[in-house]
Amino acid sequence: EIVLTQSPGTLSLSPGERATLSCRASQSVTSSYLAWYQQKPGQAPRLLISGASSRATGIPDRFSGSGSGTDFTLTISRLEPEDFAVYYCQQYGSSSYTFGQGTKLEIK
Amino acid sequence: QVQLVESGGDLVKPGGSLRLSCAASGFTFSDSYMTWIRQAPGKGLEWVSYISGSGNTISYADSVKGRFTISRDNAKNSLYLQMNSLRAEDMAVYYCARRAPSQRHLDSWGQGTLVTVSS
């Protein structure tokens, strides 16, 4: 099973700043099968990025994804107040899904 | 638009059983792989199971294999999760989610239903 490790666990930033979230896989991941989700308290997760770098419908262009192989990154170029949430990466492989443990993005 | 509504969550004793349902609308249900994802209180997301549109392809996480059964009724646009031999560690919010057509990511999620396992 592929293990996804997200870092940092918590990221404290201010609105307007740039956020860089990392997702590292224990073995190579098919880029097409790497996704990022945002979850706010009391809500279901929401798809942000699929295929490592494709924004989902309605997702602002301040969100971008990159990476390949074992290292993937979610970047939020300029933080808006509504971006403070928990972010998860997820991969599919060998007939199963795995999620990273999440990065909490909090207001500094 | 795609809508997924889970139901069936409840308080159940360890060793007990529960059946969750997910009502789908706004898309061709029989064409879509569907998944169950869970989230224990204060914890991260954990994949539980998925099922193909026809029901012929099914996969389970090791943590639930042999205890949980996923199924669907395409005539009713409904997804199910039969959970037996429940344990304290099964306590979580259970989400149903649609796998994007011809893709692997999960593009639509329900609001979740809470399963509490406690004596």
XYZ file of C-alpha atoms in Angstrom:
227
model
C 0.000 0.000 0.000
C 1.266 3.446 -0.902
C 1.587 5.748 2.104
C 1.135 9.480 1.582
C 2.872 11.809 4.025
C 1.805 15.434 4.093
C 3.878 18.268 5.463
C 3.733 20.377 7.396
C 1.057 19.113 9.741
C 0.000 22.661 10.479
C 0.812 25.787 8.492
C 0.220 29.206 10.041
C 0.018 32.036 7.534
C -1.737 35.357 7.023
C -4.211 36.301 4.302
C -2.392 37.423 1.186
C 0.569 35.127 1.796
C 1.558 32.145 -0.329
C 0.968 28.612 0.959
C 2.945 25.574 -0.134
C 1.697 22.159 0.969
C 3.648 18.981 0.328
C 2.529 15.395 -0.264
C 5.188 12.714 -0.455
C 4.447 9.129 -1.490
C 6.237 6.003 -0.258
C 6.496 4.839 -3.865
C 5.834 6.328 -7.259
C 2.256 7.448 -7.888
C 0.563 7.717 -11.243
C 0.115 11.467 -11.625
C -3.279 10.991 -13.209
C -4.415 9.438 -9.950
C -3.241 12.118 -7.519
C -5.854 14.525 -6.162
C -6.172 17.246 -3.548
C -9.225 18.021 -1.399
C -10.175 20.856 0.915
C -12.256 20.276 4.034
C -13.742 22.939 6.275
C -15.116 22.191 9.761
C -18.427 20.364 9.661
C -18.343 19.994 5.895
C -17.600 17.227 3.445
C -14.333 17.339 1.536
C -14.333 19.237 -1.748
C -12.248 18.315 -4.787
C -9.674 20.956 -5.657
C -7.156 19.325 -7.958
C -7.161 16.109 -9.985
C -4.477 14.547 -12.127
C -1.909 16.305 -9.921
C -2.420 19.668 -11.630
C -5.940 20.113 -13.059
C -8.235 22.414 -11.153
C -11.741 21.129 -10.555
C -14.728 23.054 -11.818
C -15.204 26.342 -9.999
C -11.868 26.270 -8.182
C -10.115 29.662 -8.261
C -6.855 29.921 -10.164
C -4.948 30.851 -7.015
C -4.944 27.091 -6.362
C -2.408 25.095 -8.334
C -0.985 21.597 -8.159
C 2.307 20.227 -9.379
C 4.638 17.308 -9.044
C 5.240 13.797 -10.233
C 6.580 10.467 -9.061
C 6.710 10.657 -5.284
C 6.584 14.410 -4.661
C 3.525 16.567 -5.140
C 2.709 20.130 -4.129
C -0.430 22.175 -3.659
C 0.187 25.913 -3.864
C -2.222 28.678 -2.931
C -0.756 31.831 -4.421
C -2.488 34.438 -2.267
C -4.491 33.248 0.687
C -8.056 34.405 1.079
C -9.880 34.123 4.430
C -11.984 31.252 3.096
C -8.894 29.166 2.270
C -8.110 28.359 5.884
C -9.063 24.706 6.158
C -7.597 21.199 6.145
C -6.128 19.884 2.900
C -5.719 16.230 1.955
C -3.880 14.573 -0.874
C -5.176 11.243 -2.169
C -3.947 8.628 -4.589
C -5.459 5.617 -6.304
C -3.508 2.471 -7.026
C -3.728 -1.324 -6.752
C -7.525 -1.221 -6.439
C -7.459 1.030 -3.390
C -7.294 4.636 -2.333
C -5.067 6.209 0.272
C -5.172 9.679 1.787
C -2.486 11.730 3.408
C -3.015 12.639 7.049
C -3.861 16.235 6.134
C -2.338 19.685 6.499
C -4.208 22.202 8.602
C -3.867 25.708 7.202
C -4.576 28.172 9.990
C -4.655 31.934 10.277
C -1.543 33.391 11.857
C -26.459 18.909 -10.290
C -25.013 15.879 -8.536
C -26.551 15.240 -5.145
C -25.626 12.511 -2.687
C -27.546 12.085 0.555
C -26.437 9.544 3.154
C -28.664 8.115 5.857
C -28.738 5.300 8.373
C -26.137 6.439 10.841
C -26.969 5.607 14.438
C -25.685 4.534 17.834
C -24.874 0.828 17.860
C -23.219 -1.473 20.385
C -19.896 -3.171 19.679
C -20.549 -6.325 17.696
C -23.728 -4.884 16.244
C -24.788 -4.219 12.663
C -25.929 -1.204 10.698
C -26.849 -0.473 7.104
C -26.016 2.869 5.542
C -27.708 4.224 2.435
C -26.775 6.889 -0.067
C -29.426 8.330 -2.384
C -28.032 9.715 -5.626
C -29.505 12.160 -8.112
C -28.460 14.510 -10.886
C -26.376 12.030 -12.868
C -26.566 8.590 -14.488
C -26.024 6.527 -11.369
C -25.553 3.206 -13.139
C -22.591 4.607 -15.079
C -20.670 5.673 -11.987
C -18.273 3.977 -9.611
C -19.246 4.862 -6.060
C -17.185 4.854 -2.890
C -17.534 5.008 0.855
C -15.039 7.118 2.786
C -15.035 7.537 6.565
C -13.620 10.018 9.026
C -13.229 9.217 12.708
C -13.821 12.136 15.086
C -10.974 14.626 14.790
C -9.082 12.375 12.375
C -8.315 12.213 8.673
C -10.054 10.554 5.758
C -10.006 6.783 5.262
C -11.215 4.971 2.162
C -13.589 2.096 2.991
C -14.865 0.537 -0.247
C -15.845 1.096 -3.849
C -18.183 -0.530 -6.330
C -18.430 -0.261 -10.100
C -21.519 0.938 -11.909
C -22.621 -2.599 -12.689
C -21.701 -3.876 -9.248
C -19.311 -6.416 -10.708
C -16.126 -4.808 -9.387
C -15.794 -4.279 -5.648
C -12.862 -3.491 -3.405
C -12.491 -3.059 0.356
C -9.952 -1.618 2.726
C -8.238 -4.302 4.788
C -9.676 -2.747 7.953
C -13.245 -3.652 6.956
C -12.789 -6.690 4.710
C -15.013 -9.566 5.780
C -17.188 -7.323 7.974
C -18.578 -4.705 5.577
C -20.446 -5.266 2.318
C -20.991 -2.620 -0.335
C -23.890 -2.928 -2.758
C -26.068 -0.821 -5.004
C -29.537 -0.768 -6.525
C -29.355 1.079 -9.831
C -33.132 1.013 -10.211
C -33.369 3.035 -6.998
C -30.241 5.154 -7.585
C -29.004 3.993 -4.223
C -25.728 2.857 -2.693
C -25.488 0.807 0.487
C -22.961 -0.236 3.092
C -23.840 -3.179 5.327
C -21.647 -3.041 8.397
C -21.413 -6.089 10.675
C -19.326 -6.895 13.722
C -18.872 -3.216 14.411
C -15.963 -2.110 16.557
C -15.190 1.070 18.446
C -12.690 1.995 15.754
C -15.472 1.979 13.132
C -17.020 5.021 14.762
C -16.883 7.800 12.196
C -18.746 10.007 9.785
C -19.328 7.962 6.655
C -19.389 9.761 3.319
C -20.486 8.406 -0.011
C -18.669 9.877 -2.963
C -18.818 9.545 -6.718
C -15.775 8.671 -8.714
C -15.450 11.009 -11.674
C -16.346 9.301 -14.966
C -13.355 7.509 -16.470
C -11.163 8.951 -13.718
C -10.120 7.947 -10.224
C -10.667 11.084 -8.163
C -13.831 11.702 -6.176
C -15.681 14.648 -7.647
C -18.859 14.729 -5.557
C -19.425 13.953 -1.882
C -22.455 13.636 0.341
C -22.735 15.452 3.654
C -22.022 12.301 5.669
C -23.816 10.212 8.282
C -22.485 9.554 11.781
C -21.984 6.029 13.083
C -21.373 5.802 16.815
C -20.195 2.504 18.260
C -20.468 2.419 22.022
C -21.879 0.234 24.773
